[in-house]
Structures are given as C-alpha cells and as structure tokens.
CSV table of C-alpha atoms and ligand atoms in Angstrom, one decimal:
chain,number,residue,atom,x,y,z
A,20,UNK,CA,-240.0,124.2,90.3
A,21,UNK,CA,-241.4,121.0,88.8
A,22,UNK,CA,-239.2,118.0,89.1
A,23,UNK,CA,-238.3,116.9,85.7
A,24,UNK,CA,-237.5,112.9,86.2
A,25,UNK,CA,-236.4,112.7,82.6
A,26,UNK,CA,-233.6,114.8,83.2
A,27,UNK,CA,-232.4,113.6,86.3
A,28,UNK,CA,-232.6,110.0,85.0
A,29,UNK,CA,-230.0,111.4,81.8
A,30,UNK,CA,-227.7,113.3,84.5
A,31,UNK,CA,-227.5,109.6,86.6
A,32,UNK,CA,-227.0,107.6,83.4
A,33,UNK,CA,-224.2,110.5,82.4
A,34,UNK,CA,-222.4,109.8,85.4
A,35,UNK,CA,-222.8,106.5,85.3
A,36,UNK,CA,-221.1,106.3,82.0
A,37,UNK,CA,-218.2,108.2,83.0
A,38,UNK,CA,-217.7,106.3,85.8
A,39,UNK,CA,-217.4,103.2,84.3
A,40,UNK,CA,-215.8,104.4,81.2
A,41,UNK,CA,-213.3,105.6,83.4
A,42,UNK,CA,-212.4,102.7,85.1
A,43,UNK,CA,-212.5,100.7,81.8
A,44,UNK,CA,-210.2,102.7,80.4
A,45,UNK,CA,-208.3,102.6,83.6
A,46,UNK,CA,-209.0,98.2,83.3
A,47,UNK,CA,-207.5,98.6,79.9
A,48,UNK,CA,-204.3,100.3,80.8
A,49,UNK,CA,-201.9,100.7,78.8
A,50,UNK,CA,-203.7,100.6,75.3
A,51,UNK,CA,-200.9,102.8,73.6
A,52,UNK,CA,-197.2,103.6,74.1
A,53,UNK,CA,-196.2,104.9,77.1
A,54,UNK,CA,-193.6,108.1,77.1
A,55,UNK,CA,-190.9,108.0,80.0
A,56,UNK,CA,-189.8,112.1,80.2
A,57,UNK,CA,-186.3,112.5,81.2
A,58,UNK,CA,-185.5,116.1,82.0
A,59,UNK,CA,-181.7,115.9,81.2
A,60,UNK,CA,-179.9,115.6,77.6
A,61,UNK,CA,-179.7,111.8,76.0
A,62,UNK,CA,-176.9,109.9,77.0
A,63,UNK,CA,-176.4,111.2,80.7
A,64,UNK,CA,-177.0,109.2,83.4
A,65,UNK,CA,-180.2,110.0,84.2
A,66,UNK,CA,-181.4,109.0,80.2
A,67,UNK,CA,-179.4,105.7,80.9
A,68,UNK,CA,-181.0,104.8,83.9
A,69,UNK,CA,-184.4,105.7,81.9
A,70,UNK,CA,-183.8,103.7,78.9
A,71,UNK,CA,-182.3,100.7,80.6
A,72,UNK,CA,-185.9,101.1,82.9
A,73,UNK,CA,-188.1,101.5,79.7
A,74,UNK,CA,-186.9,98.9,77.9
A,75,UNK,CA,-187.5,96.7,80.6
A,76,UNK,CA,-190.3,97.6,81.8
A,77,UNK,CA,-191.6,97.7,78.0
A,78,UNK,CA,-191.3,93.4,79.0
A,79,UNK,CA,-194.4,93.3,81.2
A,80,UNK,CA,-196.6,96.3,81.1
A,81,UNK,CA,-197.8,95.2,77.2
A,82,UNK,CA,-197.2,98.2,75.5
A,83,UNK,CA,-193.8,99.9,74.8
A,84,UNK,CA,-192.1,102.1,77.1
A,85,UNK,CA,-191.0,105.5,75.1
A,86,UNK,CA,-188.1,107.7,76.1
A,87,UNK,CA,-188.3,111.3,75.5
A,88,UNK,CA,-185.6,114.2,76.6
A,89,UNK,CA,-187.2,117.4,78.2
A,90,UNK,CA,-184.4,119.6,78.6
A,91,UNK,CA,-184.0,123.1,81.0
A,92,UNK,CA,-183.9,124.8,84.1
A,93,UNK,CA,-182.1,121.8,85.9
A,94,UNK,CA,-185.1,119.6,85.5
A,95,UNK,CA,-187.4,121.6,86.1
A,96,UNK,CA,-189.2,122.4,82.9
A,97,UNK,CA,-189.7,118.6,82.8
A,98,UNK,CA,-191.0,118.0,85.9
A,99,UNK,CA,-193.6,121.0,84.7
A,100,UNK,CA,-194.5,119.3,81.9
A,101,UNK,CA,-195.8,116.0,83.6
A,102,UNK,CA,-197.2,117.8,86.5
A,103,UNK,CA,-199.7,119.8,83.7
A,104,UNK,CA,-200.1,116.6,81.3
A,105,UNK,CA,-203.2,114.0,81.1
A,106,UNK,CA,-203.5,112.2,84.0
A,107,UNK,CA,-203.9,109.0,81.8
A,108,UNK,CA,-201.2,107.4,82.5
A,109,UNK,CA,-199.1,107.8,79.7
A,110,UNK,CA,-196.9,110.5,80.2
A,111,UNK,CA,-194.5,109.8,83.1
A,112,UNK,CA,-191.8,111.8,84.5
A,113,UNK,CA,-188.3,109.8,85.8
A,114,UNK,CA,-186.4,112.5,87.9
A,115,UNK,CA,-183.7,112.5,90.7
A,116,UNK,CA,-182.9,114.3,93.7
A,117,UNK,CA,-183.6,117.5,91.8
A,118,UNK,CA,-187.4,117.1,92.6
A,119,UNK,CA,-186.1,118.4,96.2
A,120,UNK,CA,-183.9,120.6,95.9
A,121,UNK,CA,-185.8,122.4,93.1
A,122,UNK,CA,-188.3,124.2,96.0
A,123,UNK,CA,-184.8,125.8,97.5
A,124,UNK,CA,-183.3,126.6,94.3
A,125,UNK,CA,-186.5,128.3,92.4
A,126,UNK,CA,-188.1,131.3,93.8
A,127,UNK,CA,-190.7,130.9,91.0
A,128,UNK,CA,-191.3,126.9,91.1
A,129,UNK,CA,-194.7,126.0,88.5
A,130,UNK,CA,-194.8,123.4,90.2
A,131,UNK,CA,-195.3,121.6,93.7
A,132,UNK,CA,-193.6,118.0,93.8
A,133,UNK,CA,-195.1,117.7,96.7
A,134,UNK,CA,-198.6,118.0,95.9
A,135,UNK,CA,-198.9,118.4,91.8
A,136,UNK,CA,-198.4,114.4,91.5
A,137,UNK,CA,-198.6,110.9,92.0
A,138,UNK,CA,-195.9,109.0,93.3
A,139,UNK,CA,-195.1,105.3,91.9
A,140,UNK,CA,-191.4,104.5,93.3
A,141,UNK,CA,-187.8,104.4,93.4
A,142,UNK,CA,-185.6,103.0,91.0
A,143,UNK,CA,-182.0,102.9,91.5
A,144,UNK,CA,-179.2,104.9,93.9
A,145,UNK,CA,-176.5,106.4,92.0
A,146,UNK,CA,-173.1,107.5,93.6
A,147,UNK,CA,-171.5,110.2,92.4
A,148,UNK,CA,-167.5,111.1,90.7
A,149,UNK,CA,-165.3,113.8,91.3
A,150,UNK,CA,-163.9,113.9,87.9
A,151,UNK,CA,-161.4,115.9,86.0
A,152,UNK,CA,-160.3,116.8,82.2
A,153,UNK,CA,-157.1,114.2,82.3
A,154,UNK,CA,-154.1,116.3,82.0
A,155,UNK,CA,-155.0,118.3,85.2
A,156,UNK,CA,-151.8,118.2,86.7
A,157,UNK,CA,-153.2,116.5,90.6
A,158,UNK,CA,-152.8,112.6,91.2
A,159,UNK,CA,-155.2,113.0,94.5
A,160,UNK,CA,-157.8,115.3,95.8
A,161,UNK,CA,-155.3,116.9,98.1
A,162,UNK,CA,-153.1,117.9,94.9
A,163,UNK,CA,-156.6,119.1,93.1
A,164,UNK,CA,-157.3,120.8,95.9
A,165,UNK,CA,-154.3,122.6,96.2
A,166,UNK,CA,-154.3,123.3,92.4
A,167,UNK,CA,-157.7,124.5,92.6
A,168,UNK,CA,-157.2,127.2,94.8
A,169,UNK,CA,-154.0,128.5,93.1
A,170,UNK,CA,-155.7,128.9,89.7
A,171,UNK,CA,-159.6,129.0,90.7
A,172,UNK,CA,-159.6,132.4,88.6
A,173,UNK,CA,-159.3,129.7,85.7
A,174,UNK,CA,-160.7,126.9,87.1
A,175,UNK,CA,-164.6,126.1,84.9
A,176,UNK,CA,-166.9,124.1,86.7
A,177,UNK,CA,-169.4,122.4,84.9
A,178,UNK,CA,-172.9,121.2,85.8
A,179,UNK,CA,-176.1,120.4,84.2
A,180,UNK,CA,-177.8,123.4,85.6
A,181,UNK,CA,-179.6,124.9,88.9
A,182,UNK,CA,-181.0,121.8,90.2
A,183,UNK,CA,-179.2,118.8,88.4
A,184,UNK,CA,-177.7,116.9,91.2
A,185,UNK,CA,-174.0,117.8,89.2
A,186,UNK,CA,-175.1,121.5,90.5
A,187,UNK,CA,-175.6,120.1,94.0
A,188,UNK,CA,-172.3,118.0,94.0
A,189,UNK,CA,-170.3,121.3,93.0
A,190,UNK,CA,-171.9,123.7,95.1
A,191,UNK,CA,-170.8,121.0,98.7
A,192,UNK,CA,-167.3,120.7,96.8
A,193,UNK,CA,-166.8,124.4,96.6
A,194,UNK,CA,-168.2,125.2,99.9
A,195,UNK,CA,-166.0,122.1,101.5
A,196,UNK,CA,-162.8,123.3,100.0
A,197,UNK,CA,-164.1,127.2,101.0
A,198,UNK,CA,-163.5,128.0,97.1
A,199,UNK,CA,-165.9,129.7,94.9
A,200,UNK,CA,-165.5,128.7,90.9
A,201,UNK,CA,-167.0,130.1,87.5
A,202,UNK,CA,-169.6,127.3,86.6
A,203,UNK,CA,-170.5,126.2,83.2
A,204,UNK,CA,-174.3,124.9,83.1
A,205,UNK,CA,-175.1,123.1,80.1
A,206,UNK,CA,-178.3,120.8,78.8
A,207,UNK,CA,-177.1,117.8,80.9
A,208,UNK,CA,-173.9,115.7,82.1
A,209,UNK,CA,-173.6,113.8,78.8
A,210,UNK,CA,-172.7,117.7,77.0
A,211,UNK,CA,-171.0,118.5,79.9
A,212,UNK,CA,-168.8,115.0,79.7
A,213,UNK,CA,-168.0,116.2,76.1
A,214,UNK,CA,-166.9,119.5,77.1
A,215,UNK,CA,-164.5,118.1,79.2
A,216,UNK,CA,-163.2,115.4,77.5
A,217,UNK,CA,-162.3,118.3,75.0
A,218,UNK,CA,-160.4,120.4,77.3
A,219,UNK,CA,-163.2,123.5,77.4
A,220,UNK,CA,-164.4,122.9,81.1
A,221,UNK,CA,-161.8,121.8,84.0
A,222,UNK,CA,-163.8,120.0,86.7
A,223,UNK,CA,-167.3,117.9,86.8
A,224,UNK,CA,-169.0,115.9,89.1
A,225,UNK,CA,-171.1,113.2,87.5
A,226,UNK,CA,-172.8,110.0,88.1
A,227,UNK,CA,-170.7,106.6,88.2
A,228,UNK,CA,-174.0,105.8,85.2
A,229,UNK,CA,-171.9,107.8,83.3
A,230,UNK,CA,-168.4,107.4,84.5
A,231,UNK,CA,-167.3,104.2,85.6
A,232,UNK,CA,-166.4,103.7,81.9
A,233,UNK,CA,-164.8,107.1,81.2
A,234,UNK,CA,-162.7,106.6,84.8
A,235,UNK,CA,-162.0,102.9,83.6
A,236,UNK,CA,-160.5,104.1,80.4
A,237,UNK,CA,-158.0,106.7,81.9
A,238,UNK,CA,-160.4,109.3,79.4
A,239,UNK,CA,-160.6,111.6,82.6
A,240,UNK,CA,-158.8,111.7,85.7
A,241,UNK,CA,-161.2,110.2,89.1
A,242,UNK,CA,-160.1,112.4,92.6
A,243,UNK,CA,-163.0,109.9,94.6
A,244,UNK,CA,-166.8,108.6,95.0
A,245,UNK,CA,-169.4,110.7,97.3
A,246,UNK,CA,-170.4,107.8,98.9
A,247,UNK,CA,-168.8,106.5,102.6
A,248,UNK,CA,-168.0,103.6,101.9
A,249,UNK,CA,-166.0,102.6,97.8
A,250,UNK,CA,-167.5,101.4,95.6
A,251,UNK,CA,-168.2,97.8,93.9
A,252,UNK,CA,-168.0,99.1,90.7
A,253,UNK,CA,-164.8,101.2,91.3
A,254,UNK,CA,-162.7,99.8,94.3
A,255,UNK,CA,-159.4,100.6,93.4
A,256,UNK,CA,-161.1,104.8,94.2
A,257,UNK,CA,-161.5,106.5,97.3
A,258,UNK,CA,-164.6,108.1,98.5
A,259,UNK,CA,-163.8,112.1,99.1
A,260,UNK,CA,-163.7,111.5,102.5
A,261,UNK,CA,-161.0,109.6,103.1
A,262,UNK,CA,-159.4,111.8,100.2
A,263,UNK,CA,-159.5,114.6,103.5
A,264,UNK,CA,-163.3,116.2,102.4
A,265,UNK,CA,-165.1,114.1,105.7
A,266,UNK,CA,-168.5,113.4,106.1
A,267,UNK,CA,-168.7,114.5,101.9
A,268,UNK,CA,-172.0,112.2,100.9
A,269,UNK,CA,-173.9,112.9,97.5
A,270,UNK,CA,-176.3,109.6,96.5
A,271,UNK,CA,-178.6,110.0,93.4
A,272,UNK,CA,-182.3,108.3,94.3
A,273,UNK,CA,-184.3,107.9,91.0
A,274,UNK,CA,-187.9,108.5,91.1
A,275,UNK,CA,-191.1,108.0,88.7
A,276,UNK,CA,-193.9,110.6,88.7
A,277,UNK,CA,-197.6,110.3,87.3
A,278,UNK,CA,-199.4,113.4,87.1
A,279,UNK,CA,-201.9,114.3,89.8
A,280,UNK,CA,-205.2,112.5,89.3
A,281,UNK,CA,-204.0,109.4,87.3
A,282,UNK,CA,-206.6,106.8,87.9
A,283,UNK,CA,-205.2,104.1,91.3
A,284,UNK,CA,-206.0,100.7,88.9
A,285,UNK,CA,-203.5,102.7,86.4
A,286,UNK,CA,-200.9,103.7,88.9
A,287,UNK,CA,-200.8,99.9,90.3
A,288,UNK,CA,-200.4,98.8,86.8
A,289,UNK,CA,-197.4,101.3,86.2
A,290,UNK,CA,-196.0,100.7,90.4
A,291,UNK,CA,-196.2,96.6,89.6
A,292,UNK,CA,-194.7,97.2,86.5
A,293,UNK,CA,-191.9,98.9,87.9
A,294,UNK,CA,-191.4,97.1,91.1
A,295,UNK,CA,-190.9,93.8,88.5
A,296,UNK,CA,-188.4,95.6,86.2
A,297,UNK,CA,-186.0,96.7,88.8
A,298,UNK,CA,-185.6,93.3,89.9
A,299,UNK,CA,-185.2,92.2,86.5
A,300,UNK,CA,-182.0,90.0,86.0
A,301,UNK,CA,-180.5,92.0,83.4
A,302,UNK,CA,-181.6,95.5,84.5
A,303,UNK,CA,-180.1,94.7,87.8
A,304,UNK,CA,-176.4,93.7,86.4
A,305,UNK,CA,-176.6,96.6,84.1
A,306,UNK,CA,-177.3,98.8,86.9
A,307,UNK,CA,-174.6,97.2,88.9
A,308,UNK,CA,-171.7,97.3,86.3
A,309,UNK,CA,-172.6,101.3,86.3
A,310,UNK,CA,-172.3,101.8,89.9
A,311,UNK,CA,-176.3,101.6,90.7
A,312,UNK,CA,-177.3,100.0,93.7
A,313,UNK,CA,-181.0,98.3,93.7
A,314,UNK,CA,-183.4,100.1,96.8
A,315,UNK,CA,-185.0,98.5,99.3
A,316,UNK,CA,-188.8,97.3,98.6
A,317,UNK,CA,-190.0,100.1,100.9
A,318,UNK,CA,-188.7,102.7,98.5
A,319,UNK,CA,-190.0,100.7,95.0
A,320,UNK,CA,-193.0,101.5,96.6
A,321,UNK,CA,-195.4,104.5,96.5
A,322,UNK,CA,-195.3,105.8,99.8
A,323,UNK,CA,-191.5,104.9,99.9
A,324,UNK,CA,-191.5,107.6,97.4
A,325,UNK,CA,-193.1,110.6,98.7
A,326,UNK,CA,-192.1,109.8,102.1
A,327,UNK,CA,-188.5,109.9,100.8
A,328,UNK,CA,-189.2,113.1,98.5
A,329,UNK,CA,-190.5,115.0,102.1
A,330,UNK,CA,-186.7,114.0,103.9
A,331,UNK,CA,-185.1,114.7,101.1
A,332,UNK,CA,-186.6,118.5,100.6
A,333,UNK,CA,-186.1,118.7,104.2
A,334,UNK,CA,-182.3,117.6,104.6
A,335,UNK,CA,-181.3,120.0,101.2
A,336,UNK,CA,-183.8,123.0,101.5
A,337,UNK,CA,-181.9,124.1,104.4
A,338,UNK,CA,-178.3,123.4,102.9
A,339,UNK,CA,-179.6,125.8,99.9
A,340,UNK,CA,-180.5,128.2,101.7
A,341,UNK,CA,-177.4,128.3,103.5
A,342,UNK,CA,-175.4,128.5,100.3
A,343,UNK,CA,-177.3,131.5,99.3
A,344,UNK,CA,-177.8,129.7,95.8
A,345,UNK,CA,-181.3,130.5,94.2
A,346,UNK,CA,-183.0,131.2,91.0
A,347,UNK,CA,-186.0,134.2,90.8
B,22,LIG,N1,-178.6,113.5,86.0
B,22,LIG,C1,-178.3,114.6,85.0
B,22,LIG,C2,-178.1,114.0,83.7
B,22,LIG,O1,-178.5,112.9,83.5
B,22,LIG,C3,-177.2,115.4,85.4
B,22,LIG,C4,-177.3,116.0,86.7
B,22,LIG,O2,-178.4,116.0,87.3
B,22,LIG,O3,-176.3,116.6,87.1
B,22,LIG,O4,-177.6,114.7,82.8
C-alpha cells in the first residue's frame, strides 16, 4: 500500500493540536465556575465544611467555587457522579470517610475510589457527638446506656444512610453496648438533626461541624466526643471512653476527588489552591470554633490522600464485615 504523506502529515498535525490544546486548556484552568459536589443534604457538616472550603478557595483559584448537594445511598451516588463526569476539572467531589467504607458496605459499588479518581488532599478532621433528643431522661452515658437497653424496642436511631460516617458511629455504639436499635436513615445529618430536635428520632451521632452549637445551647443533650482525648471546642464533655465505652474512636477526614484523567497542570492548580485555603486565617478559626482540627501537610497533599484512603478501607473493611452490615 502506497504511503500517502499527505495524510500522515494531517494525522501528526491532529495530534499535535490536541495536544497542545489540551494543555492550554489545562494552562488556562479554571476559565468557568467550578462545582464542589457534596453528597449529603445542605446544612450538615459535611456541606459546612464544603462551603466554608469553596468560599475560600473561590479567593485564589480565580474563578468561583460552586456548592452543589448530591444526595443518596450514603454518599455514594455522589461519589458516582464525579467518578463518570469530565475530567476537566470542574466538577469535584468533597467526601469523608464514607469513600472507605463504601467498598464494605456495597455489594454493588459503580464505583472504585480506589482507582476511578484523582486524589488532591485532605481538608479538615472532624470529631464526632453522641447526641440525644433533650428530654431523654440520662445525664451520662452510663444512664443512656442503661435506658437504652430497657426501652431499645423504642429506641430510633438515626443516621444519614449506609455509609455516612453517622451510620458508622451507630453501628460501633450498638455493637459496644451489645444492643441492636431500629435506625432511621434519612438525606443527611442536618434532616436528621431536625428530626430530633422535634422529638421523632431518639439518638444521633453527628459531627461537632454541626453540634457544638446545638450542645452549646442545651437544644439536645451531649453523652461524649469519639475522640481520646476532649475537645478544644467542647471541654467541659467527655470522650465515650472515659464515659465507660474504651478505646471508642470515630474521626471524620475530609477529602477532595477529581475524576480519573483530569489533566496534572489542572490538578496542581486545584491541590495549590486547596493546600492555601485550609491554611487560610479565617477558614482555620471557623473550622476551629466547630470542632475541626487542620491536617498535617502530608495529608493536604495528593499522595497523603490516597495513601490515607488505602488505611482507611483497610482498618473499616474488616470492621464491616464483622458487623454483618451490607447493602446488595
Ligand atoms: N457527613 C454527613 C452529612 O454531612 C452525615 C454523615 O456522614 O453521617 O450529612
């Protein structure tokens, strides 16, 4: 077959062009608004964390930082979403510990965080509340313990579904306390806050984001923080293990997602971006006042990331299973 030079020289030039138009576009980032997905309900603590983050990250990267609510499945609808969108840079996924514990919990993942996306950084830890409606009749965790297991025929649980860190928190408190109790899933913890603070669910177990100011306003009744050691933000509270539930340890690590195949001069303009707004003045007091504790630089980082994602699917996969809690 005859060589045909003419064509060749167009195929070279094609490629050429999308090379380079490529990386321009990638030079350019970000010509548009970006869109931040949250995969839990507005209001909740993961949406706060994400709007306090857009806002300020909306400072440096040039374009504004959108916030949009992707609701299901514990997350995991979301975190589908990014992993199938453009990988242009500006569609985004925020998500917490649910990214590992979702391969445990979900026979039928559509997704693999491990392999379906790009990893920027960490944002912020979050310590968790053991929370009740406030006319529980407990003043400590042994009293709501005790209560618990004389009316756990009664007793509604709420969460914000199979693989929302809330679900994670209940499923160690039930298994700690060897009770098991009707659980009442809903869009995210900001509904599920509501529900409580009207009486229709009994117990919840949410992130200091959204309850320091609920727990500072005697709105609901606080039985401790899931952290070892108490908290900044909430000192007067013990941690569930010295209320008698030892070893008890729930933190929530925030991390952003870009979907596989993002272009690397557009994921260092996103990772620098990020690395500068969580050391922003103001994001960190905001943070602070709510609970959240700023990461190390290793973890703001990329590899910090996915190397973090791996230990963490590790360390719960195994604590699911054992729990026998899973979704076909
Ligand atoms: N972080 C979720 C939210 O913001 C709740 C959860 O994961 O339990 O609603």
């Amino acid at each position: 077959m005859k060589f045909n030079f003419t064509r060749a020289l167009a195929y070279l030039a094609l490629l050429f062009f999308s090379i380079t138009s490529g990386l321009t576009l990638a030079q350019n980032y970000p010509t548009k608004p970006i869109t931040l997905i949250v995969p839990f309900a507005a209001g909740g603590p993961t949406d706060i964390v994400a709007r306090t983050l857009a806002a300020t990250m909306s400072k440096t990267v040039g374009q504004t930082v959108l916030v949009d609510n992707k609701l299901g499945a514990g997350g995991t609808l979301a975190a589908a979403f990014v992993a199938n969108a453009q990988p242009d840079g500006y569609t985004l996924l925020i998500h917490h510990n649910g990214m590992s514990t979702a391969p445990a919990l979900y026979r039928k993942l559509s997704f693999n965080p491990l392999t379906d996306f790009e990893y920027i950084g960490q944002v912020v830890d979050v310590p968790m509340t053991l929370i009740a409606r406030k006319d529980i009749p407990a003043k400590n965790l042994q009293e709501l313990i005790a209560y618990i297991k004389q009316n756990s025929s009664k007793i509604n649980l709420a969460n914000a579904g199979l693989g929302a860190v809330s679900h994670l928190c209940g499923m160690l408190f039930q298994k700690a306390i060897g009770v098991e109790l009707t659980t009442v899933p809903f869009s995210g913890t900001a509904p599920a806050l509501n529900a409580l603070l009207g009486g229709q669910v009994d117990i919840l177990c949410d992130q200091t984001t959204q309850t320091t100011q609920h727990i500072k306003s005697g709105t609901v009744k606080m039985f401790g923080v899931t952290t070892k050691e108490r908290i900044k933000a909430l000192p007067e509270y013990p941690t569930l293990s010295e209320g008698g539930l030892k070893d008890f340890e729930v933190i929530v690590w925030h991390g952003v997602y870009a979907p596989k195949g993002t272009a690397n001069a557009t994921l260092e303009k996103i990772g620098n971006t990020l690395r500068t707004a969580t050391k922003d003045p103001s994001f960190v007091a905001k943070m602070a006042d709510l609970g959240a504790e700023s990461v190390s630089d290793t973890k703001l980082t990329s590899e910090g990331l996915k190397s973090w994602l791996q230990t963490e699917i590790n360390k719960w996969g195994p604590v699911i299973k054992s729990a026998g809690v899973y979704s076909d």
